[in-house]
Coordinates of C-alpha atoms and ligand atoms in Angstrom, one line a residue:
M215 CA 0.0 0.0 0.0
L216 CA 3.0 2.3 -0.6
H217 CA 3.6 2.3 3.1
G218 CA 6.4 4.4 4.3
V219 CA 7.2 7.4 6.5
Y220 CA 5.6 10.4 4.8
L221 CA 6.7 13.9 5.8
D222 CA 4.5 16.9 5.2
R223 CA 7.3 19.6 5.4
F224 CA 5.9 21.7 2.5
V225 CA 2.4 21.7 4.0
A226 CA 3.4 22.1 7.6
E227 CA 6.1 24.7 7.3
L228 CA 4.7 27.0 4.6
P229 CA 1.5 29.1 4.3
G230 CA -1.2 27.2 2.5
D231 CA -4.8 27.2 1.6
H232 CA -6.7 24.8 3.8
S233 CA -10.1 25.9 2.8
G234 CA -10.9 22.7 0.8
N235 CA -12.4 24.9 -1.9
G236 CA -11.5 23.2 -5.1
Q237 CA -12.9 25.9 -7.3
P238 CA -10.3 27.1 -9.9
R239 CA -9.4 30.6 -8.7
A240 CA -6.7 33.0 -7.6
V241 CA -5.3 31.9 -4.3
P242 CA -3.2 34.8 -3.0
G243 CA -0.6 34.6 -0.3
V244 CA 0.0 30.8 -0.2
C245 CA 2.4 28.3 -1.5
Y246 CA -0.1 25.5 -1.9
S247 CA -3.7 24.3 -1.6
L248 CA -4.7 21.1 0.2
V249 CA -6.6 19.0 -2.2
Q250 CA -7.9 15.4 -2.6
P251 CA -7.3 13.5 -5.8
T252 CA -10.5 12.8 -7.8
P253 CA -11.2 9.1 -7.9
V254 CA -11.2 7.2 -11.2
R255 CA -13.2 4.3 -12.4
A256 CA -10.5 1.6 -12.6
A257 CA -6.8 1.2 -12.0
R258 CA -4.8 -0.9 -14.5
L259 CA -1.0 -1.0 -14.2
L260 CA 0.8 -0.4 -17.5
A261 CA 4.3 0.1 -16.2
W262 CA 6.1 -0.3 -12.9
N263 CA 9.6 0.9 -12.2
A264 CA 11.1 -1.9 -10.2
S265 CA 14.5 -0.4 -9.6
L266 CA 13.2 3.0 -8.5
A267 CA 10.5 1.2 -6.4
Q268 CA 13.3 -0.7 -4.7
Q269 CA 15.1 2.5 -3.8
L270 CA 11.9 3.8 -2.3
G271 CA 11.3 0.7 -0.4
F272 CA 8.2 -0.5 -2.3
D273 CA 7.4 -4.0 -3.4
A274 CA 5.9 -4.7 -6.9
P275 CA 2.1 -4.5 -6.6
A276 CA 0.0 -7.6 -7.1
P277 CA -2.9 -7.2 -9.6
D278 CA -5.4 -6.5 -6.8
D279 CA -2.9 -4.6 -4.6
P280 CA -4.3 -1.5 -2.7
S281 CA -1.2 0.4 -3.8
L282 CA -2.7 0.6 -7.3
Q283 CA -5.6 2.6 -5.8
V284 CA -3.1 5.0 -4.3
L285 CA -1.3 5.4 -7.6
V286 CA -4.5 6.6 -9.4
G287 CA -5.7 8.8 -6.5
N288 CA -8.5 6.5 -5.3
A289 CA -6.9 6.0 -1.8
L290 CA -4.1 7.4 0.3
A291 CA -1.4 5.7 2.3
P292 CA -1.2 6.6 6.0
G293 CA 0.6 9.9 6.5
M294 CA -0.1 11.4 3.0
R295 CA -1.4 15.0 3.0
P296 CA -2.0 15.8 -0.7
Y297 CA -1.6 19.3 -2.0
A298 CA -1.3 21.2 -5.3
A299 CA 1.5 23.8 -5.4
R300 CA 0.9 27.4 -6.4
Y301 CA 3.2 28.9 -8.9
G302 CA 3.3 31.3 -11.8
G303 CA 5.4 31.5 -14.8
H304 CA 6.6 33.2 -18.0
Q305 CA 5.1 31.3 -20.9
F306 CA 6.7 31.9 -24.3
G307 CA 8.3 35.0 -23.0
N308 CA 5.3 36.6 -21.4
W309 CA 4.2 36.7 -17.7
A310 CA 1.2 34.5 -17.4
G311 CA 0.2 35.1 -13.8
Q312 CA -0.9 32.3 -11.5
L313 CA -0.6 28.8 -13.0
G314 CA 0.1 26.2 -10.3
D315 CA -0.4 22.4 -10.2
G316 CA -3.6 22.2 -12.3
R317 CA -3.5 18.4 -12.5
A318 CA -0.5 17.4 -10.5
I319 CA -1.1 16.5 -6.9
T320 CA 1.7 15.8 -4.5
L321 CA 0.8 12.9 -2.2
G322 CA 3.6 13.4 0.3
E323 CA 7.3 13.5 0.9
L324 CA 8.6 10.0 1.4
C325 CA 11.4 9.6 3.9
L326 CA 13.9 6.9 2.7
A327 CA 15.9 4.6 5.0
D328 CA 19.0 6.7 4.4
G329 CA 17.2 9.9 5.3
R330 CA 16.8 11.3 1.8
V331 CA 13.3 12.5 0.9
R332 CA 11.4 11.9 -2.3
E333 CA 8.2 13.7 -3.3
L334 CA 5.6 11.5 -4.8
Q335 CA 3.3 13.3 -7.3
L336 CA 0.4 12.1 -9.4
K337 CA 0.0 13.8 -12.8
G338 CA -3.5 13.7 -14.0
A339 CA -5.2 13.2 -10.7
G340 CA -8.0 15.6 -11.1
Q341 CA -8.9 19.3 -10.7
T342 CA -7.3 21.7 -8.2
P343 CA -7.8 25.4 -7.6
Y344 CA -5.0 25.8 -10.2
S345 CA -6.8 24.0 -13.0
R346 CA -8.0 27.2 -14.6
F347 CA -10.3 26.1 -17.5
A348 CA -8.9 22.5 -17.8
D349 CA -10.0 19.1 -16.5
G350 CA -7.1 18.1 -14.3
R351 CA -6.6 14.9 -16.3
A352 CA -3.9 13.5 -18.6
V353 CA -4.2 11.2 -21.6
L354 CA -2.3 7.9 -22.1
R355 CA -0.1 9.2 -24.9
S356 CA 1.4 12.1 -22.9
S357 CA 1.6 10.1 -19.7
L358 CA 3.4 7.2 -21.4
R359 CA 5.8 9.8 -23.0
E360 CA 6.6 11.3 -19.6
Y361 CA 7.3 7.9 -18.1
L362 CA 9.4 6.7 -21.0
C363 CA 11.5 9.8 -21.5
S364 CA 12.2 10.6 -17.9
E365 CA 13.5 7.1 -17.3
A366 CA 15.5 7.2 -20.5
M367 CA 17.0 10.5 -19.4
H368 CA 18.0 9.0 -16.1
A369 CA 19.7 6.1 -17.8
L370 CA 21.5 8.6 -20.1
G371 CA 22.9 10.4 -17.0
V372 CA 20.8 13.6 -17.5
P373 CA 19.5 15.2 -14.3
T374 CA 15.7 14.5 -14.3
T375 CA 12.6 13.7 -12.3
R376 CA 11.7 10.0 -12.3
A377 CA 8.7 7.9 -12.9
L378 CA 7.5 5.1 -10.6
S379 CA 4.3 4.0 -12.3
L380 CA 2.0 4.4 -15.2
L381 CA -1.6 3.4 -14.8
A382 CA -4.7 3.5 -17.0
T383 CA -7.7 5.1 -15.3
G384 CA -10.4 3.3 -17.3
E385 CA -11.9 6.7 -18.1
G386 CA -11.9 8.7 -21.3
V387 CA -10.4 12.2 -21.5
V388 CA -11.5 14.5 -24.2
R389 CA -8.8 16.3 -26.2
D390 CA -8.6 18.3 -29.4
M391 CA -5.2 16.9 -30.2
F392 CA -4.6 18.9 -33.3
Y393 CA -6.4 22.0 -32.1
D394 CA -8.6 21.8 -35.2
G395 CA -12.0 21.7 -33.6
R396 CA -12.3 17.9 -33.6
P397 CA -12.2 16.8 -29.9
E398 CA -12.1 13.1 -29.3
S399 CA -12.2 10.9 -26.2
E400 CA -8.8 9.3 -25.5
P401 CA -7.8 6.8 -22.8
G402 CA -6.8 8.5 -19.5
A403 CA -3.7 7.6 -17.5
I404 CA -1.8 8.8 -14.5
V405 CA 2.0 8.8 -13.9
C406 CA 3.4 8.8 -10.4
R407 CA 6.5 10.9 -10.7
V408 CA 9.3 11.2 -8.1
A409 CA 11.8 13.9 -7.3
P410 CA 13.4 15.4 -4.2
S411 CA 11.2 18.4 -5.0
F412 CA 9.0 19.7 -7.8
V413 CA 9.5 23.4 -6.9
R414 CA 10.0 25.5 -10.0
F415 CA 11.3 28.9 -10.8
G416 CA 7.6 29.9 -11.1
N417 CA 7.0 29.1 -7.4
F418 CA 9.2 32.1 -6.6
E419 CA 8.0 34.3 -9.4
I420 CA 4.4 34.3 -8.3
H421 CA 5.2 35.7 -4.8
A422 CA 7.4 38.4 -6.2
A423 CA 4.8 39.3 -8.8
E424 CA 2.1 39.5 -6.2
Q425 CA 4.3 41.4 -3.8
E426 CA 4.1 38.6 -1.2
I427 CA 7.6 39.2 0.0
D428 CA 7.3 37.5 3.3
V429 CA 6.0 34.3 1.7
L430 CA 8.8 34.6 -0.9
R431 CA 11.4 34.7 1.8
R432 CA 9.8 31.8 3.6
L433 CA 9.7 29.6 0.5
L434 CA 13.3 30.4 -0.2
E435 CA 14.4 29.5 3.3
W436 CA 12.4 26.3 3.1
V437 CA 14.0 25.3 -0.2
I438 CA 17.4 26.1 1.3
R439 CA 16.8 24.3 4.5
H440 CA 15.6 21.1 2.9
H441 CA 17.3 21.0 -0.4
F442 CA 20.4 23.2 -0.2
P443 CA 21.5 22.9 3.4
Q444 CA 25.0 24.3 2.4
F445 CA 23.4 27.7 2.2
A446 CA 21.4 27.5 5.5
P447 CA 22.4 30.0 8.2
G448 CA 25.4 28.4 10.1
T449 CA 27.5 29.4 13.0
E450 CA 29.5 31.7 10.7
R451 CA 27.4 34.8 10.3
I452 CA 26.7 35.4 6.6
A453 CA 24.2 38.0 5.5
D454 CA 20.9 36.5 4.2
S455 CA 21.3 38.5 1.1
R456 CA 24.7 36.8 0.5
R457 CA 23.4 33.4 1.2
Y458 CA 20.5 33.9 -1.3
A459 CA 22.9 35.1 -4.0
D460 CA 25.2 32.1 -3.4
W461 CA 22.1 29.8 -3.6
F462 CA 21.1 31.5 -6.9
R463 CA 24.5 30.8 -8.3
E464 CA 24.1 27.2 -7.4
V465 CA 20.8 27.0 -9.3
C466 CA 22.5 28.6 -12.3
E467 CA 25.2 26.0 -12.2
R468 CA 22.8 23.1 -12.0
T469 CA 20.7 24.5 -14.8
A470 CA 23.8 24.9 -17.0
I471 CA 24.9 21.3 -16.4
M472 CA 21.4 20.1 -17.2
V473 CA 21.1 22.0 -20.5
A474 CA 24.6 21.0 -21.5
H475 CA 23.5 17.4 -21.2
W476 CA 20.4 18.1 -23.2
M477 CA 22.6 19.4 -26.0
R478 CA 24.9 16.3 -25.7
V479 CA 22.1 13.8 -26.2
G480 CA 20.0 15.8 -28.6
F481 CA 17.0 16.4 -26.3
V482 CA 14.6 19.2 -27.0
H483 CA 12.4 20.1 -24.1
G484 CA 9.8 21.9 -26.2
V485 CA 8.2 24.1 -23.5
M486 CA 10.9 25.8 -21.5
N487 CA 8.5 28.2 -19.7
T488 CA 9.7 29.3 -16.3
D489 CA 7.0 27.1 -14.7
N490 CA 8.7 24.1 -16.3
M491 CA 12.1 24.9 -14.8
S492 CA 13.1 22.9 -11.7
I493 CA 14.8 24.7 -8.9
L494 CA 17.0 21.6 -8.5
G495 CA 18.3 21.6 -12.0
L496 CA 16.2 18.6 -13.1
T497 CA 14.5 18.0 -16.4
I498 CA 10.9 18.4 -15.5
D499 CA 7.4 18.4 -17.1
Y500 CA 7.8 16.2 -20.2
G501 CA 5.3 17.5 -22.7
P502 CA 5.8 18.0 -26.4
Y503 CA 9.5 17.2 -26.1
G504 CA 11.5 15.6 -28.9
W505 CA 14.8 14.1 -29.9
L506 CA 16.9 15.4 -32.7
E507 CA 17.1 12.9 -35.6
G508 CA 18.8 14.9 -38.3
Y509 CA 21.0 17.4 -36.6
E510 CA 19.1 20.7 -36.9
P511 CA 19.5 23.5 -34.3
G512 CA 16.3 25.2 -35.5
W513 CA 14.1 22.1 -34.9
T514 CA 11.3 22.2 -32.3
P515 CA 8.9 19.3 -31.8
N516 CA 6.2 21.7 -30.4
T517 CA 3.7 22.7 -33.0
T518 CA 2.6 25.6 -30.8
D519 CA 6.2 26.9 -31.2
A520 CA 6.6 26.1 -34.8
S521 CA 6.4 29.7 -36.0
G522 CA 8.6 31.4 -33.4
R523 CA 10.9 28.4 -32.6
R524 CA 11.6 30.0 -29.3
Y525 CA 12.3 26.6 -27.7
C526 CA 14.1 24.9 -30.6
Y527 CA 17.2 22.8 -29.8
G528 CA 19.8 25.5 -30.6
N529 CA 18.0 28.1 -28.4
Q530 CA 17.9 26.1 -25.3
P531 CA 21.1 27.4 -23.7
Q532 CA 20.0 31.0 -24.2
I533 CA 16.4 30.4 -23.0
A534 CA 17.7 28.8 -19.8
L535 CA 19.7 31.9 -19.2
W536 CA 16.6 34.1 -19.9
N537 CA 14.6 32.0 -17.4
L538 CA 17.3 32.3 -14.8
A539 CA 17.2 36.1 -15.3
R540 CA 13.4 35.9 -14.5
L541 CA 14.2 34.0 -11.3
A542 CA 16.8 36.6 -10.4
S543 CA 14.2 39.3 -10.9
A544 CA 11.9 37.4 -8.5
L545 CA 14.8 37.4 -5.9
L546 CA 15.5 41.1 -6.2
P547 CA 13.3 42.0 -3.2
L548 CA 15.5 39.7 -1.0
V549 CA 18.9 40.5 -2.4
E550 CA 20.4 44.0 -1.9
D551 CA 23.5 43.3 -4.0
K552 CA 22.1 43.2 -7.5
A553 CA 25.5 42.6 -9.0
A554 CA 25.7 39.3 -7.1
L555 CA 22.7 38.0 -9.0
Q556 CA 24.3 39.2 -12.2
D557 CA 27.4 37.1 -11.2
G558 CA 25.1 34.1 -10.9
L559 CA 24.0 34.6 -14.5
E560 CA 27.6 35.0 -15.6
H561 CA 28.4 31.8 -13.8
Y562 CA 25.7 30.1 -15.8
R563 CA 27.3 31.3 -19.0
A564 CA 30.8 30.1 -18.0
T565 CA 29.6 26.8 -16.6
F566 CA 27.5 26.0 -19.7
A567 CA 30.4 26.9 -22.0
A568 CA 32.8 24.7 -20.0
Q569 CA 30.4 21.8 -19.7
H570 CA 29.4 21.9 -23.3
Q571 CA 33.0 21.9 -24.4
L572 CA 33.8 19.0 -22.1
M573 CA 30.9 17.0 -23.2
F574 CA 31.4 17.6 -26.9
A575 CA 35.1 16.9 -26.5
A576 CA 34.1 13.5 -25.0
K577 CA 31.6 13.0 -27.9
L578 CA 34.5 13.4 -30.2
G579 CA 36.8 11.2 -28.1
L580 CA 39.1 14.0 -27.2
R581 CA 40.4 14.7 -23.8
S582 CA 39.5 18.4 -24.2
L583 CA 38.9 21.0 -26.9
D584 CA 41.8 23.1 -25.8
R585 CA 43.7 23.6 -29.0
P586 CA 43.1 26.8 -30.9
E587 CA 41.8 24.9 -33.9
D588 CA 39.4 22.7 -31.9
E589 CA 36.6 25.2 -31.7
V590 CA 36.6 25.4 -35.5
L591 CA 36.8 21.6 -35.8
L592 CA 33.6 21.3 -33.8
A593 CA 31.8 24.2 -35.4
D594 CA 32.6 22.8 -38.9
L595 CA 31.3 19.4 -37.9
L596 CA 28.0 20.8 -36.6
G597 CA 27.6 22.8 -39.8
L598 CA 28.2 19.7 -41.9
L599 CA 25.8 17.5 -39.9
Q600 CA 23.1 20.1 -40.4
A601 CA 23.8 20.8 -44.1
S602 CA 23.6 17.1 -45.0
E603 CA 20.7 16.0 -42.7
T604 CA 22.8 13.6 -40.6
D605 CA 21.3 11.6 -37.7
M606 CA 23.1 13.1 -34.6
T607 CA 22.9 10.0 -32.5
L608 CA 24.1 7.5 -35.1
F609 CA 26.8 9.8 -36.4
F610 CA 28.6 10.3 -33.1
R611 CA 28.2 6.7 -32.1
G612 CA 29.5 5.6 -35.4
L613 CA 32.4 7.9 -35.4
G614 CA 33.8 6.1 -32.4
N615 CA 33.3 2.6 -33.7
L616 CA 33.6 2.7 -37.5
E617 CA 35.7 4.2 -40.2
G618 CA 34.7 7.8 -40.7
R619 CA 33.1 7.6 -44.2
E620 CA 31.2 4.5 -43.0
A621 CA 29.8 6.3 -39.9
L622 CA 28.7 9.1 -42.1
T623 CA 26.9 6.9 -44.7
L624 CA 25.0 5.1 -42.0
A625 CA 23.8 8.4 -40.4
L626 CA 22.8 10.3 -43.6
Y627 CA 19.1 10.5 -44.3
S628 CA 19.8 10.7 -48.0
P629 CA 23.3 9.3 -48.6
D630 CA 22.8 9.5 -52.4
A631 CA 22.0 13.2 -52.2
L632 CA 25.5 14.1 -51.0
D633 CA 27.0 16.1 -53.9
A634 CA 30.7 16.2 -54.8
E635 CA 31.3 19.4 -53.0
Q636 CA 29.7 18.2 -49.7
A637 CA 31.5 14.9 -50.0
A638 CA 34.8 16.8 -50.3
R639 CA 34.1 18.9 -47.3
W640 CA 33.2 15.8 -45.3
D641 CA 36.4 14.1 -46.4
A642 CA 38.4 17.1 -45.4
W643 CA 36.8 17.2 -42.0
L644 CA 37.3 13.5 -41.4
A645 CA 41.0 13.9 -42.3
R646 CA 41.4 16.8 -39.9
Y647 CA 39.6 14.8 -37.2
A648 CA 41.8 11.8 -37.7
Q649 CA 44.9 14.0 -37.4
R650 CA 43.6 15.6 -34.2
C651 CA 43.0 12.1 -32.7
E652 CA 46.4 11.1 -33.7
A653 CA 48.0 14.1 -32.1
Q654 CA 46.3 13.2 -28.8
G655 CA 48.7 10.1 -28.6
E656 CA 46.1 7.7 -27.3
S657 CA 45.1 4.3 -28.6
N658 CA 41.9 4.0 -30.6
E659 CA 40.6 1.7 -27.9
V660 CA 40.8 4.4 -25.2
R661 CA 39.2 7.0 -27.5
R662 CA 36.4 4.6 -28.4
E663 CA 35.6 3.9 -24.8
R664 CA 35.4 7.6 -24.0
M665 CA 33.1 8.1 -27.0
N666 CA 30.9 5.2 -26.2
A667 CA 30.4 6.4 -22.7
H668 CA 29.1 9.8 -23.9
N669 CA 27.4 9.0 -27.2
P670 CA 24.3 6.9 -26.6
L671 CA 23.3 4.3 -29.2
Y672 CA 19.7 4.2 -28.1
V673 CA 17.5 7.2 -27.4
P674 CA 13.7 7.4 -27.2
R675 CA 13.3 8.4 -30.8
N676 CA 10.0 10.2 -31.4
Y677 CA 8.6 7.5 -33.6
L678 CA 9.6 4.7 -31.2
A679 CA 7.6 6.4 -28.5
Q680 CA 4.7 6.7 -30.8
Q681 CA 4.8 3.0 -31.7
A682 CA 4.7 2.2 -28.0
I683 CA 1.7 4.5 -27.6
D684 CA -0.2 3.0 -30.5
A685 CA 0.3 -0.5 -29.1
A686 CA -0.6 0.5 -25.5
T687 CA -3.7 2.2 -26.8
Q688 CA -4.7 -1.2 -28.3
G689 CA -4.0 -2.8 -24.9
D690 CA -0.6 -4.2 -25.7
V691 CA 2.2 -2.8 -23.4
G692 CA 4.7 -5.3 -24.7
P693 CA 6.4 -2.7 -27.1
L694 CA 6.6 -0.2 -24.2
Q695 CA 8.2 -2.7 -21.9
T696 CA 10.8 -3.7 -24.5
L697 CA 11.6 -0.1 -25.3
L698 CA 12.0 0.7 -21.6
Q699 CA 14.3 -2.3 -21.3
V700 CA 16.5 -1.2 -24.2
L701 CA 16.7 2.4 -22.9
E702 CA 17.9 1.3 -19.5
R703 CA 21.3 0.7 -21.0
P704 CA 21.6 3.4 -23.7
Y705 CA 25.4 3.2 -24.1
S706 CA 25.7 -0.6 -24.4
E707 CA 25.1 -2.4 -27.7
Q708 CA 22.4 -5.0 -27.1
T709 CA 21.9 -8.0 -29.3
G710 CA 18.8 -8.1 -31.3
C711 CA 18.1 -4.4 -30.8
D712 CA 19.2 -2.9 -34.1
A713 CA 15.7 -1.7 -34.8
Y714 CA 16.0 0.7 -31.8
A715 CA 19.2 2.2 -33.1
A716 CA 18.0 2.9 -36.6
K717 CA 17.4 6.1 -38.5
R718 CA 13.8 7.4 -38.4
P719 CA 11.9 5.6 -41.2
E720 CA 10.6 7.9 -43.9
W721 CA 6.9 7.2 -43.0
A722 CA 7.5 8.8 -39.6
R723 CA 9.0 12.1 -41.0
H724 CA 5.8 14.0 -40.9
K725 CA 3.5 11.7 -39.0
A726 CA 1.8 13.3 -35.9
G727 CA 3.5 12.3 -32.7
C728 CA 6.6 11.2 -34.6
S729 CA 7.9 14.6 -35.7
A730 CA 5.5 17.2 -34.3
L731 CA 3.5 17.3 -31.2
S732 CA 0.9 19.7 -29.9
C733 CA 0.8 20.8 -26.3
S734 CA -2.5 18.9 -25.9
S735 CA -1.9 16.3 -23.2
Ligands
AMP858 P1 2.3 22.9 -19.1 O1 2.4 23.8 -20.2 O2 1.8 21.5 -19.4 O3 3.5 22.9 -18.2 O4 1.0 23.5 -18.2 C1 0.9 24.8 -17.9 C2 -0.1 24.9 -16.8 O5 -1.4 24.4 -17.2 C3 0.2 24.2 -15.5 O6 -0.2 25.0 -14.4 C4 -0.6 22.9 -15.6 O7 -0.9 22.4 -14.3 C5 -1.8 23.4 -16.3 N1 -2.5 22.3 -17.0 C6 -2.1 21.7 -18.1 N2 -2.9 20.7 -18.5 C7 -3.9 20.7 -17.6 C8 -5.1 20.0 -17.4 N3 -5.5 19.0 -18.3 N4 -5.9 20.3 -16.4 C9 -5.6 21.2 -15.5 N5 -4.5 22.0 -15.6 C10 -3.7 21.7 -16.6
MG859 MG1 4.2 22.4 -16.6

């Protein structure tokens, strides 16, 4: 029954709305509202994360296990005090006011045997005061995508929230998937996701925007006390303002590392609004995300963003900085030394640059990109990858394991379309690269190992996720299970799994869900 020690630190230590009024509305002056999940008709387990469950101290549920009722919001385990958090956010560059957990409900903060704490949150568990005009539910396709991708990211070594379970609710959820006035009923589902905390930049922004400065300070002290104890007031007397600026710098650093990883693996978040930015530097809120197939910095999977491309792959580092600047603005009332916050943003820039360089050096099998010509070597490669529609994942993986021209041919979407000039440019680049490797004075074996540890072979390609969704919708979770298994070891070649390490097939190029996704979820 998901038994454990549940803490209620967020609820007990911060101001909240205990009215029980579930009506969507503005809820000024609070960090959360106490809510109850809305029961669903039936709970059917589609995916269970055994290794995460083990860390949390949970056994795999039997088919009639009461735990399943907790995982869809039909029951609570002893000690759970569910709530929806209040936050705001900048959406697509504009302040959007109060948003909040409109369909996510935190069940409690589970205390693990080693003292660490994990928040358990149901996504799609029903309406809350923050649901605005929406139904509080989630459809199977988006829930499956969140489960699949967050676990793939974890295995890839990218900081992320996790997923414990995916359950069908036995209820239909009406969505106008293409926003074309043709709403349809789709199967509903609920993910139980897990993280040390789901606090976002937007949790701070709402208090600053509403001039709730005392609550802002209390939230920040809470976050520091429980998640960044290194910045808590100690015996040494450090001014609060200084501690806050140091904390902000740490958030900048974590965000930089997270985004550098995104760039390394070819992940595009798709909706980098400030309400989707974790204060812990975790990838959070998997919506219309996507994975680069052909390397294309301008690519975004999000159809809502197709015209502006604000959140395309290549913009992500800049957007994260912009979002951090919004967080800095929210902290202004608490930090006298404005320059210290500016230093944090500078630290983001420097950390991102250093991490990005390190990661791309490793992708190329180089110890570092420290020679004057290295920057050009990388820039030229990225230009070539883009110009000739080259699969990012397959190219980097192949470069470590195959002869250069062979790696290229396997990764090109139209190998026959390579004209003589492009071929010559590629040959020149491959020759320069071979020379650079030679100059490093390492064996190919050592280089290959470095590359294979940083260049995944298997990523949750958009069309693979869609195939798992199509099967699950028909009642077959086999393809999802197999895909999850393969993605658990993304850096190790697995026998019989070639299909998961293949270029996107042509039929998937423009198919909905495989190349473009709406925000409808
Ligand atoms: P997102 O763009 O998915 O991060 O969502 C932005 C805001 O809309 C958040 O406050 C969500 O909780 C809320 N939201 C999204 N979908 C729903 C839904 N189906 N029901 C209620 N709130 C929702
Ligand atoms: Mg969100």
